[in-house]
mmCIF file with all atom_site columns, C-alpha atoms in Angstrom:
data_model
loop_
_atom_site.group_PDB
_atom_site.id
_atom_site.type_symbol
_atom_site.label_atom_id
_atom_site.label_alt_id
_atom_site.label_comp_id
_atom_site.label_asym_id
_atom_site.label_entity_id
_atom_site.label_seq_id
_atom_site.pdbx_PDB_ins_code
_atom_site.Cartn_x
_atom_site.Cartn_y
_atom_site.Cartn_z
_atom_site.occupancy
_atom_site.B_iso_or_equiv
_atom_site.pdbx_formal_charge
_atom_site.auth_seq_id
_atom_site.auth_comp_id
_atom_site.auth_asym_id
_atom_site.auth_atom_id
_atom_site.pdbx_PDB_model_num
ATOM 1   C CA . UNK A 1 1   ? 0.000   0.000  0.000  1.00 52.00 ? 1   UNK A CA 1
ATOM 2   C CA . UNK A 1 2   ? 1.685   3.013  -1.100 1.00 53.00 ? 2   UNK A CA 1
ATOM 3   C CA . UNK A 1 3   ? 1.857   6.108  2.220  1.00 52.00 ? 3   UNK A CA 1
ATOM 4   C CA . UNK A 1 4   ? -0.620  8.401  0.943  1.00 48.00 ? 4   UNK A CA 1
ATOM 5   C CA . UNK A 1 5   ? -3.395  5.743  0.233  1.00 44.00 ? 5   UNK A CA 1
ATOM 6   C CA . UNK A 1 6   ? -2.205  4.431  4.105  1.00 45.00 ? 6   UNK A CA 1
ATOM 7   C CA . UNK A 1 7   ? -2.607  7.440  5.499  1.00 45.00 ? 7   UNK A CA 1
ATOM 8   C CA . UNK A 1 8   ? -5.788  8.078  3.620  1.00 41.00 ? 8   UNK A CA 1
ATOM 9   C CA . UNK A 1 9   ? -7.322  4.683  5.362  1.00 43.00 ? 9   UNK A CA 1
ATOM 10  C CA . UNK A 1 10  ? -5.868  5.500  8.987  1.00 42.00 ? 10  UNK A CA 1
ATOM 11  C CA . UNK A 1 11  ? -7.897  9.006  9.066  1.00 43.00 ? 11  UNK A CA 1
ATOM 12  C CA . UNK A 1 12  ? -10.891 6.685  7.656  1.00 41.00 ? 12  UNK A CA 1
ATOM 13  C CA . UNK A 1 13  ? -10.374 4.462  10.739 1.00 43.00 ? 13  UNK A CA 1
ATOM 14  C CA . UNK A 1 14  ? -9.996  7.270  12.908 1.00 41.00 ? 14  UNK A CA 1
ATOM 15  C CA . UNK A 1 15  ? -12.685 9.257  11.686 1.00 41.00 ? 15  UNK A CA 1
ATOM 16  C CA . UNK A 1 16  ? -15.419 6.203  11.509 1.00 44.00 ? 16  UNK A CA 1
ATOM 17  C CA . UNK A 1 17  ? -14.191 5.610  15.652 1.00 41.00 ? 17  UNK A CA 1
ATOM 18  C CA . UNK A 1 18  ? -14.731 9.563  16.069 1.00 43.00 ? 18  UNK A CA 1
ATOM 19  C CA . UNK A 1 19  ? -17.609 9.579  14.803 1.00 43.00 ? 19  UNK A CA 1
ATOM 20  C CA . UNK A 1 20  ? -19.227 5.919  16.461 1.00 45.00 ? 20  UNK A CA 1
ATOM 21  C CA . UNK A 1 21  ? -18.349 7.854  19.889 1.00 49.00 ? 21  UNK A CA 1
ATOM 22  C CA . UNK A 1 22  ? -20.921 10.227 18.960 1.00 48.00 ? 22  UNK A CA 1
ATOM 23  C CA . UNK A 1 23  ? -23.805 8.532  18.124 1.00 48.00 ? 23  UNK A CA 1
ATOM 24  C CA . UNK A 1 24  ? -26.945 9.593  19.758 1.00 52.00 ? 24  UNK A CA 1
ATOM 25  C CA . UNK A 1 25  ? -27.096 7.175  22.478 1.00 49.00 ? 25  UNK A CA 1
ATOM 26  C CA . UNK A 1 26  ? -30.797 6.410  23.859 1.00 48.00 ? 26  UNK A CA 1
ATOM 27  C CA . UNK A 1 27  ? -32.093 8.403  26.582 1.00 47.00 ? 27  UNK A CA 1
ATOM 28  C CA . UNK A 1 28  ? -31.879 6.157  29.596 1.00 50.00 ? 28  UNK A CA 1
ATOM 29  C CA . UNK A 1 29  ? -34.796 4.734  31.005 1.00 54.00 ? 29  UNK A CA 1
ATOM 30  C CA . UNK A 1 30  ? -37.271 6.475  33.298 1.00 54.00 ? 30  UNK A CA 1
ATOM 31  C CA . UNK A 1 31  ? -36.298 6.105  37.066 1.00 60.00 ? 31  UNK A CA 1
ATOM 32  C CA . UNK A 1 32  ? -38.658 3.369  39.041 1.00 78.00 ? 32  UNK A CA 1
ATOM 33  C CA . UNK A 1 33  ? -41.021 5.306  40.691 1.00 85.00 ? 33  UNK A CA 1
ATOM 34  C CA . UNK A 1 34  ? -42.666 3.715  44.124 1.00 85.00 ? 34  UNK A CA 1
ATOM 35  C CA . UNK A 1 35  ? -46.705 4.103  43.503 1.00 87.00 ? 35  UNK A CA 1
ATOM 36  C CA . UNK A 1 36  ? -48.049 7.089  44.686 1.00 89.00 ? 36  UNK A CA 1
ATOM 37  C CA . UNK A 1 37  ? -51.649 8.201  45.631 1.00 88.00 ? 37  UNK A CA 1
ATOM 38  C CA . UNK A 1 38  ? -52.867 11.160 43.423 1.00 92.00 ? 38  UNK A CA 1
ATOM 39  C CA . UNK A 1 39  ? -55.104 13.231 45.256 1.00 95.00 ? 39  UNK A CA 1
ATOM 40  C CA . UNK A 1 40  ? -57.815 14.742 42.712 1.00 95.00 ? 40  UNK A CA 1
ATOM 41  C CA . UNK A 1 41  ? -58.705 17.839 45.537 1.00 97.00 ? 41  UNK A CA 1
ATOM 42  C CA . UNK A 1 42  ? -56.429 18.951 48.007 1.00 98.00 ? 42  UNK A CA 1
ATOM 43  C CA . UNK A 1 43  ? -56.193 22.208 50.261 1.00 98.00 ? 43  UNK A CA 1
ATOM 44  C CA . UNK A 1 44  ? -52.597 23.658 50.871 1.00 97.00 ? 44  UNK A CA 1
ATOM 45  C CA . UNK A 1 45  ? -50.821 26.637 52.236 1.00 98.00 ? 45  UNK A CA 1
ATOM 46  C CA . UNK A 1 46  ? -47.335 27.544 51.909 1.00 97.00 ? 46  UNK A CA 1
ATOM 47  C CA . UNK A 1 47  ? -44.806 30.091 51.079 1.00 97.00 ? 47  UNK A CA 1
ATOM 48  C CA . UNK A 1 48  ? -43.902 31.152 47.400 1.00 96.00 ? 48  UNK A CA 1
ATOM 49  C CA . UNK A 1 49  ? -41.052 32.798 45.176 1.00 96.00 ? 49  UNK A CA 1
ATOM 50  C CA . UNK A 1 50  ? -41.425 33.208 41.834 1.00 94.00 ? 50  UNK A CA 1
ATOM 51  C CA . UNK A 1 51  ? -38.871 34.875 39.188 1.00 93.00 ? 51  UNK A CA 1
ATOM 52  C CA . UNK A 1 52  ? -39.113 35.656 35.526 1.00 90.00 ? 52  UNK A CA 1
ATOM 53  C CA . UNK A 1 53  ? -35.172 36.441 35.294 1.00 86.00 ? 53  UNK A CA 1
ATOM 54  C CA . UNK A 1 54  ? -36.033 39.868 35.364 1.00 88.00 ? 54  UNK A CA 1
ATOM 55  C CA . UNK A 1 55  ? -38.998 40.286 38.111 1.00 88.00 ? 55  UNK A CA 1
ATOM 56  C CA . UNK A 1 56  ? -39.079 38.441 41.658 1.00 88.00 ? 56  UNK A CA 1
ATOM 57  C CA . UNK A 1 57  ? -42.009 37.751 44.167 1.00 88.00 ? 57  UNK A CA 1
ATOM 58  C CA . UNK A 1 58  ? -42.677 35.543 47.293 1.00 93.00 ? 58  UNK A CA 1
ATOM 59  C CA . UNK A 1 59  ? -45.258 35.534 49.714 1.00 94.00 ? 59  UNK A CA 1
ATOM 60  C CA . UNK A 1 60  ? -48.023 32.802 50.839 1.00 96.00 ? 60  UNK A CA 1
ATOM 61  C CA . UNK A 1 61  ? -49.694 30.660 48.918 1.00 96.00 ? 61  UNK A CA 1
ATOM 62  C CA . UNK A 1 62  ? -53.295 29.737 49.792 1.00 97.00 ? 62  UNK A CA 1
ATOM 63  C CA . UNK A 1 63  ? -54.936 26.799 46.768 1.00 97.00 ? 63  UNK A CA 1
ATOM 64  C CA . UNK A 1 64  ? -58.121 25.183 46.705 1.00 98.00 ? 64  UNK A CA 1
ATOM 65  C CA . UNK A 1 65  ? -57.798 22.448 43.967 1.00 97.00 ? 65  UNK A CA 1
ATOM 66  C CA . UNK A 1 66  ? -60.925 20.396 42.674 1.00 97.00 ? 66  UNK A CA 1
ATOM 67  C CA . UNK A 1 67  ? -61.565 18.853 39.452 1.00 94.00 ? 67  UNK A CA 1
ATOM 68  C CA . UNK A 1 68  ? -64.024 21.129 38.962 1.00 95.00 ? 68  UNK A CA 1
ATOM 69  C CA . UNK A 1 69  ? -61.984 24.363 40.133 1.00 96.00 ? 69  UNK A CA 1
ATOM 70  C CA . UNK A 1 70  ? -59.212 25.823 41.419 1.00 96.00 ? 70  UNK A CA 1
ATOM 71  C CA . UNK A 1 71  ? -58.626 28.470 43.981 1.00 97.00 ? 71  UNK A CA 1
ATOM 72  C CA . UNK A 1 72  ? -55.595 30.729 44.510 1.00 96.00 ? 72  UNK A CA 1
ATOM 73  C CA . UNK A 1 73  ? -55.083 33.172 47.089 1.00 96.00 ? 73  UNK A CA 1
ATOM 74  C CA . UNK A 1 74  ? -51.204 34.994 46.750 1.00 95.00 ? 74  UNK A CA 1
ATOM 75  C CA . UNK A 1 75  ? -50.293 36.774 49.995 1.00 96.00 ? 75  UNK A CA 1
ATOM 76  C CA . UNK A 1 76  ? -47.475 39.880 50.235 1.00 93.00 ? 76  UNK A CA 1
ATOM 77  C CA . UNK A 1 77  ? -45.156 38.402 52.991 1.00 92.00 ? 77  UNK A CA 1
ATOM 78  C CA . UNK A 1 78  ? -46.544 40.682 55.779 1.00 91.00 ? 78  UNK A CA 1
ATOM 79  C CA . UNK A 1 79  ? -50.229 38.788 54.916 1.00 91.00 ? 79  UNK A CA 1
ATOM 80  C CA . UNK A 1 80  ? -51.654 41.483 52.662 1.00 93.00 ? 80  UNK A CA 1
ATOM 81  C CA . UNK A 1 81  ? -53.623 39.999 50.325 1.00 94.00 ? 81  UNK A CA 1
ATOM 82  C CA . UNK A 1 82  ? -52.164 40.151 46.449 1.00 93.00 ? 82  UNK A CA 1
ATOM 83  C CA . UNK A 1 83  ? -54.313 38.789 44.541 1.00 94.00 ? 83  UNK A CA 1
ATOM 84  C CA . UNK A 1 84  ? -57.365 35.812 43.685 1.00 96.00 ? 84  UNK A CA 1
ATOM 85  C CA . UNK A 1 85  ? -57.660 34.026 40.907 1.00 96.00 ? 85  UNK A CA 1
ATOM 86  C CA . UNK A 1 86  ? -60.656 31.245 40.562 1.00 97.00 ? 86  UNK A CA 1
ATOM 87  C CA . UNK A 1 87  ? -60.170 28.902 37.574 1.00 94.00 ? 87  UNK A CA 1
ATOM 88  C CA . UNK A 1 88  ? -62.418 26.374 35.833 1.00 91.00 ? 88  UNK A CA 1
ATOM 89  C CA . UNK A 1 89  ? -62.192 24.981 32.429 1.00 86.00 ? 89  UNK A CA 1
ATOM 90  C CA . UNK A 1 90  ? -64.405 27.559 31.177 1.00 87.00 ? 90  UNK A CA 1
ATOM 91  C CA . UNK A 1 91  ? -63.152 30.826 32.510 1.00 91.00 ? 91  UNK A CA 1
ATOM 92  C CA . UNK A 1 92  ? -60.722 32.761 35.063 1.00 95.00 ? 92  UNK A CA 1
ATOM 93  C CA . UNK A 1 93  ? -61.426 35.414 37.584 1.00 96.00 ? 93  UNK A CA 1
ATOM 94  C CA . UNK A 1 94  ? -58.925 37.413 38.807 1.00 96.00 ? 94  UNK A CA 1
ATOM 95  C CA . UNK A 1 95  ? -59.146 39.747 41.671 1.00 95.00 ? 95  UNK A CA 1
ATOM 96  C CA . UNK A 1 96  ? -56.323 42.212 42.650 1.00 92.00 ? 96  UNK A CA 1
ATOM 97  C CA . UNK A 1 97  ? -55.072 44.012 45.862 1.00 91.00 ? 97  UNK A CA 1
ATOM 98  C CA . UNK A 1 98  ? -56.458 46.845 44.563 1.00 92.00 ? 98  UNK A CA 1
ATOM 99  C CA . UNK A 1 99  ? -60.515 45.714 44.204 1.00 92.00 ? 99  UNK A CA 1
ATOM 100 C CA . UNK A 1 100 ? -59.948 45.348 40.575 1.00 94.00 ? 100 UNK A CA 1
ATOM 101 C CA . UNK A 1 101 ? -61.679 42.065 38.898 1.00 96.00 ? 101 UNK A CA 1
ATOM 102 C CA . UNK A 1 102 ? -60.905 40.822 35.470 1.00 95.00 ? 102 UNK A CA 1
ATOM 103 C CA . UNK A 1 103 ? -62.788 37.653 33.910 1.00 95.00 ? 103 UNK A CA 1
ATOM 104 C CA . UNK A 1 104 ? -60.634 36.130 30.645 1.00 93.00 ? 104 UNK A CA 1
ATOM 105 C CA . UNK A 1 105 ? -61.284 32.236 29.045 1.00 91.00 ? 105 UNK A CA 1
ATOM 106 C CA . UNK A 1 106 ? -57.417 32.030 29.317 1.00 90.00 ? 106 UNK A CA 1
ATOM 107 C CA . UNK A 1 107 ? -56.772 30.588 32.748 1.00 90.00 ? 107 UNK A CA 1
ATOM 108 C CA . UNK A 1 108 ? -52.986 29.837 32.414 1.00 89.00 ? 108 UNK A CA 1
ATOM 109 C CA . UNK A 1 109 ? -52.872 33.643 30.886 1.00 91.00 ? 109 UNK A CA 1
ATOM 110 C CA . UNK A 1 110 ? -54.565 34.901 34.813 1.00 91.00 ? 110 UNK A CA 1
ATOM 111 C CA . UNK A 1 111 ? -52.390 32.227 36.301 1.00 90.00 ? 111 UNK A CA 1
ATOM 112 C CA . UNK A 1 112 ? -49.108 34.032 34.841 1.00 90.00 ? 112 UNK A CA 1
ATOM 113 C CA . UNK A 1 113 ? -50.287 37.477 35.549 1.00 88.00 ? 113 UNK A CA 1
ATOM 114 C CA . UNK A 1 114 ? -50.615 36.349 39.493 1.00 88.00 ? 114 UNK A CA 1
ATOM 115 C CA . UNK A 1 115 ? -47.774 34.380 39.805 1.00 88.00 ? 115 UNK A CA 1
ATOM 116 C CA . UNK A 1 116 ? -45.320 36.730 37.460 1.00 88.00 ? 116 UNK A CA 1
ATOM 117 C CA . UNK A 1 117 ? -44.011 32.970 36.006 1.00 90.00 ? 117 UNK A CA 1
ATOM 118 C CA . UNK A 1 118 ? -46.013 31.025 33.255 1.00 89.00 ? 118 UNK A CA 1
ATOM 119 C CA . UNK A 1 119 ? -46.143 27.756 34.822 1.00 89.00 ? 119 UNK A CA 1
ATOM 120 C CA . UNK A 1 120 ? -48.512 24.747 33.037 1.00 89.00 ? 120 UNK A CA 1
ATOM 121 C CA . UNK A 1 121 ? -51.768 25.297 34.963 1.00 88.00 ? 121 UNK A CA 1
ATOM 122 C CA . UNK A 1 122 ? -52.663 21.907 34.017 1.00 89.00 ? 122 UNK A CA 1
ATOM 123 C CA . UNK A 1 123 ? -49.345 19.874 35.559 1.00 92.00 ? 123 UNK A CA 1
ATOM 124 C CA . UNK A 1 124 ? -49.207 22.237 38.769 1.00 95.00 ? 124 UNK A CA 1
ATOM 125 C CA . UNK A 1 125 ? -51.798 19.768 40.783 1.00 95.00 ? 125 UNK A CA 1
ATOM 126 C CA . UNK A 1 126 ? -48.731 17.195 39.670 1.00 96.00 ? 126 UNK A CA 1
ATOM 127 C CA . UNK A 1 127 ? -46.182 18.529 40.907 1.00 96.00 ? 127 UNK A CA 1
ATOM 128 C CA . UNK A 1 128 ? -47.635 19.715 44.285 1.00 97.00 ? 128 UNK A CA 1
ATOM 129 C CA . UNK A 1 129 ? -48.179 15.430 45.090 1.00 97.00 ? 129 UNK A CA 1
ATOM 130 C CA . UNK A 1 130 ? -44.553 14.787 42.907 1.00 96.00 ? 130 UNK A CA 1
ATOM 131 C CA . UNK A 1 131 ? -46.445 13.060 40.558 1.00 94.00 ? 131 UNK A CA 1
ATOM 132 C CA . UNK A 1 132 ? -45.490 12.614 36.861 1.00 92.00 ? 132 UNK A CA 1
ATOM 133 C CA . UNK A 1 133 ? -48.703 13.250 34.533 1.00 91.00 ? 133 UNK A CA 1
ATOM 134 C CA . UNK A 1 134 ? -48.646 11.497 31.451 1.00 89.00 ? 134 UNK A CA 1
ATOM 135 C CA . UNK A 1 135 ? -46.320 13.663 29.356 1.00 90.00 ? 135 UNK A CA 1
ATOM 136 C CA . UNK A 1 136 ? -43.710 14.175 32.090 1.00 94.00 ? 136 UNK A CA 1
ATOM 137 C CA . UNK A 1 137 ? -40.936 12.496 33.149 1.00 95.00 ? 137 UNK A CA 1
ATOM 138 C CA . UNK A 1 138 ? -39.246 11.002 36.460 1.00 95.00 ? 138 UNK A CA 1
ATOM 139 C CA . UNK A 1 139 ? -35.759 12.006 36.394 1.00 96.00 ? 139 UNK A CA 1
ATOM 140 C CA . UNK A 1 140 ? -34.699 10.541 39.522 1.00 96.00 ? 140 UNK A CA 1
ATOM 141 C CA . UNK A 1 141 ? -35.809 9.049  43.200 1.00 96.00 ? 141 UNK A CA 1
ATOM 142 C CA . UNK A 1 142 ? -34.377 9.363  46.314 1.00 95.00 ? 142 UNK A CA 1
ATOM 143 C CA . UNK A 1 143 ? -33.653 6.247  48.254 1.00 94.00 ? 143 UNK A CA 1
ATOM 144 C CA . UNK A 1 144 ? -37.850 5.401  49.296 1.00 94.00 ? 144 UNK A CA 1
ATOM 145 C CA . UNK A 1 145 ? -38.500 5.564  45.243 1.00 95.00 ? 145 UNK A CA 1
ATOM 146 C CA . UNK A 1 146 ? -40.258 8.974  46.063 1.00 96.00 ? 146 UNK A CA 1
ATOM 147 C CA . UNK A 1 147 ? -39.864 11.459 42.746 1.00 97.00 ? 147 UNK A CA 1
ATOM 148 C CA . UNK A 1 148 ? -36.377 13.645 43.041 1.00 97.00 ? 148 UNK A CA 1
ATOM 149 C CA . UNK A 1 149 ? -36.804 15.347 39.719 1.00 98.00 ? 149 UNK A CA 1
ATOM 150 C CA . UNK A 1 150 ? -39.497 15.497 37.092 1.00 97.00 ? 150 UNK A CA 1
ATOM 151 C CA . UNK A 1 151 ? -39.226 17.158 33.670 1.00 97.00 ? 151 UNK A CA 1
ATOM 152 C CA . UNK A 1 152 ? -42.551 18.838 32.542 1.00 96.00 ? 152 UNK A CA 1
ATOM 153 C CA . UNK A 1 153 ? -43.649 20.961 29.628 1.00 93.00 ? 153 UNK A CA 1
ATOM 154 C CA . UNK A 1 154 ? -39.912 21.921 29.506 1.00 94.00 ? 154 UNK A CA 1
ATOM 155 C CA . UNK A 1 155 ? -39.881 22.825 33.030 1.00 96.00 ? 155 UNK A CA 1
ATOM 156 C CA . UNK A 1 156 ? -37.425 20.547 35.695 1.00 98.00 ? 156 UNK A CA 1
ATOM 157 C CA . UNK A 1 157 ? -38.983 19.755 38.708 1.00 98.00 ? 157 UNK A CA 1
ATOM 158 C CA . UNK A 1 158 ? -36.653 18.963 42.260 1.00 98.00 ? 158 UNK A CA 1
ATOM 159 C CA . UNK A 1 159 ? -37.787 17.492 45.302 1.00 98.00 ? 159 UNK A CA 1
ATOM 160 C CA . UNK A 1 160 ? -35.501 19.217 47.379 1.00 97.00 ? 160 UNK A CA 1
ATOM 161 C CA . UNK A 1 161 ? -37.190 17.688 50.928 1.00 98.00 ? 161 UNK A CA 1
ATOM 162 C CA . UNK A 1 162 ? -40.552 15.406 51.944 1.00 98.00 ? 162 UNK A CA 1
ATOM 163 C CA . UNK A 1 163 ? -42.604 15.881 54.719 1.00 96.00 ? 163 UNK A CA 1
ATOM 164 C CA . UNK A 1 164 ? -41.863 12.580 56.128 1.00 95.00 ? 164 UNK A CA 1
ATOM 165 C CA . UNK A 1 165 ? -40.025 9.797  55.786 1.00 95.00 ? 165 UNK A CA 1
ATOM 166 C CA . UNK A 1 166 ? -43.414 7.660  54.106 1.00 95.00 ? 166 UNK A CA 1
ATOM 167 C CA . UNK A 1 167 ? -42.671 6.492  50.610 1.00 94.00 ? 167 UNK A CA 1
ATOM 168 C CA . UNK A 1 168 ? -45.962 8.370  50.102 1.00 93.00 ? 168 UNK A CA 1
ATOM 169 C CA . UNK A 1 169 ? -45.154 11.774 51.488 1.00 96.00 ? 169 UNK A CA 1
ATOM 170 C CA . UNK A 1 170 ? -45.659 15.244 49.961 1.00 95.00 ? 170 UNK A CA 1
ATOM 171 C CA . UNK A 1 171 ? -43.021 17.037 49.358 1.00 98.00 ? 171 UNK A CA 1
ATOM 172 C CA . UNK A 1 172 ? -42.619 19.952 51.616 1.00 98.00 ? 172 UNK A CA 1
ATOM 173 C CA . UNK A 1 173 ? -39.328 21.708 49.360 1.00 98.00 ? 173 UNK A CA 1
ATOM 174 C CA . UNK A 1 174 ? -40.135 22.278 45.165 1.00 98.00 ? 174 UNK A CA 1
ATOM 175 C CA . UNK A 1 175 ? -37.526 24.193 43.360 1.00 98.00 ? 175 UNK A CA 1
ATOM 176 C CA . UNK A 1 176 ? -38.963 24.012 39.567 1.00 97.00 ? 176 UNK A CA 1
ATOM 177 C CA . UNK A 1 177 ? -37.079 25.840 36.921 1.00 97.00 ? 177 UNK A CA 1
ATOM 178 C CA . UNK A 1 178 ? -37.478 26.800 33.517 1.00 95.00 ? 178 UNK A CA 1
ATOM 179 C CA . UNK A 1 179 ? -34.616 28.973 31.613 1.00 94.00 ? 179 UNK A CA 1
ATOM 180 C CA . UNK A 1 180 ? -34.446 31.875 33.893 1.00 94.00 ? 180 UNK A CA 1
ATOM 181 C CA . UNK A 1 181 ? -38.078 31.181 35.239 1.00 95.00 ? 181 UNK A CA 1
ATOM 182 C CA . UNK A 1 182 ? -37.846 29.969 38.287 1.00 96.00 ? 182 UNK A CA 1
ATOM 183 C CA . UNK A 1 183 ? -41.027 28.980 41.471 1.00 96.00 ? 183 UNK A CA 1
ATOM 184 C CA . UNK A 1 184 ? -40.078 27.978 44.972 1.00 97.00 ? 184 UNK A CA 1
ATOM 185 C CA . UNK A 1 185 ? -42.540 25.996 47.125 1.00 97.00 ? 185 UNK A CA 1
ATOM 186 C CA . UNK A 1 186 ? -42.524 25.431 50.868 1.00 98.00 ? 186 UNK A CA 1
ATOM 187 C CA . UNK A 1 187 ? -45.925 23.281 51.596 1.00 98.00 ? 187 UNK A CA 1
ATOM 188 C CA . UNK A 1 188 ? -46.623 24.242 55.116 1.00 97.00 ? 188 UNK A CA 1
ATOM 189 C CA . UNK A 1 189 ? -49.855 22.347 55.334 1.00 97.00 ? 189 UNK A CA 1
ATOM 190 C CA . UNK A 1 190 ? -51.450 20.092 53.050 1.00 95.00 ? 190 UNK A CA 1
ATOM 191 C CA . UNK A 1 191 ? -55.014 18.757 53.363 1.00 96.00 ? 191 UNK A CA 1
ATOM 192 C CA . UNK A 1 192 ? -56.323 16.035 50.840 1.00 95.00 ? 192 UNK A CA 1
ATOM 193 C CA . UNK A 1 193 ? -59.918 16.231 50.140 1.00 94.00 ? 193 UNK A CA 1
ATOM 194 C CA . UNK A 1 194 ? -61.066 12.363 48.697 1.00 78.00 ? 194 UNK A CA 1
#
């Protein structure tokens, strides 16, 4: 074999290894998930921040959730009421501080406006329980094979603490992230309703 033709075939070689490293490689599989009750209506109160990258919020957290409707009551951190928003699947009522009410068909719109963050209205009740819906994914457990992260709707979910040490404990600590949008939880009571 004459030395370019050689060295033709050993950058071939090298190239065709290069390039086998680099293959898409499957995702891995979804992490084993210990079953979990899913609460359909719940009552909780808690303690909020929310940031767009730009704008930042926290306060309490009041929610009613049904299947029917859901409730949300945002406190200022000294207990002023902020705003209310009541949500069904046909329409959204907002309240403000300020006495103002606005109706809209665009729930996640009122949601976004409250909470300064566009979150999926529809995965929140999810997330709350560290459930996956159908869509989402379980990124990791801890050691009970509780959820420790969950991707949704482009959003990553992490289950920073529990409130116990039952495999089916709520999580009392949710840092969820999207980008620079960014919601911290603290559930300081949570009361399931079925």
């Amino acid at each position: 074999m004459n030395r370019p033709l050689a060295g033709f075939v050993a950058i071939a070689a090298l190239t065709t290894v290069a390039l086998t490293g680099c293959a898409i490689q499957p995702a891995p599989p979804a992490a084993t998930v210990a079953p979990r009750p899913i609460a359909s209506a719940f009552e909780l109160e808690g303690r909020i921040s929310a940031t767009d990258g730009e704008r930042a919020a926290n306060g309490g957290l009041q929610w009613f959730h049904s299947p029917a409707v859901d409730e949300w009551t945002v406190l200022s951190p000294l207990g002023q009421i902020v705003g209310q928003l009541v949500t069904s699947a046909e329409s959204a009522r907002l309240r403000t501080a300020d006495g103002r009410v606005e109706h809209s068909d665009d729930a996640a719109g009122m949601l976004h406006r409250l909470l300064g963050v566009a979150a999926p209205l529809d995965g929140l009740a999810y997330w709350v329980q560290a459930a996956a819906r159908p869509d989402a994914r379980v990124l990791g457990t801890d050691e009970r094979g509780r959820p420790a992260r969950i991707t949704d709707a482009g959003w990553t979910i992490d289950y920073v603490e529990y409130a116990g040490a039952a495999v089916d404990a709520v999580p009392r600590r949710i840092d969820a992230h999207w980008g620079d949008a960014r919601i911290r939880l603290i559930i300081d009571q949570w009361t399931p309703l079925n």
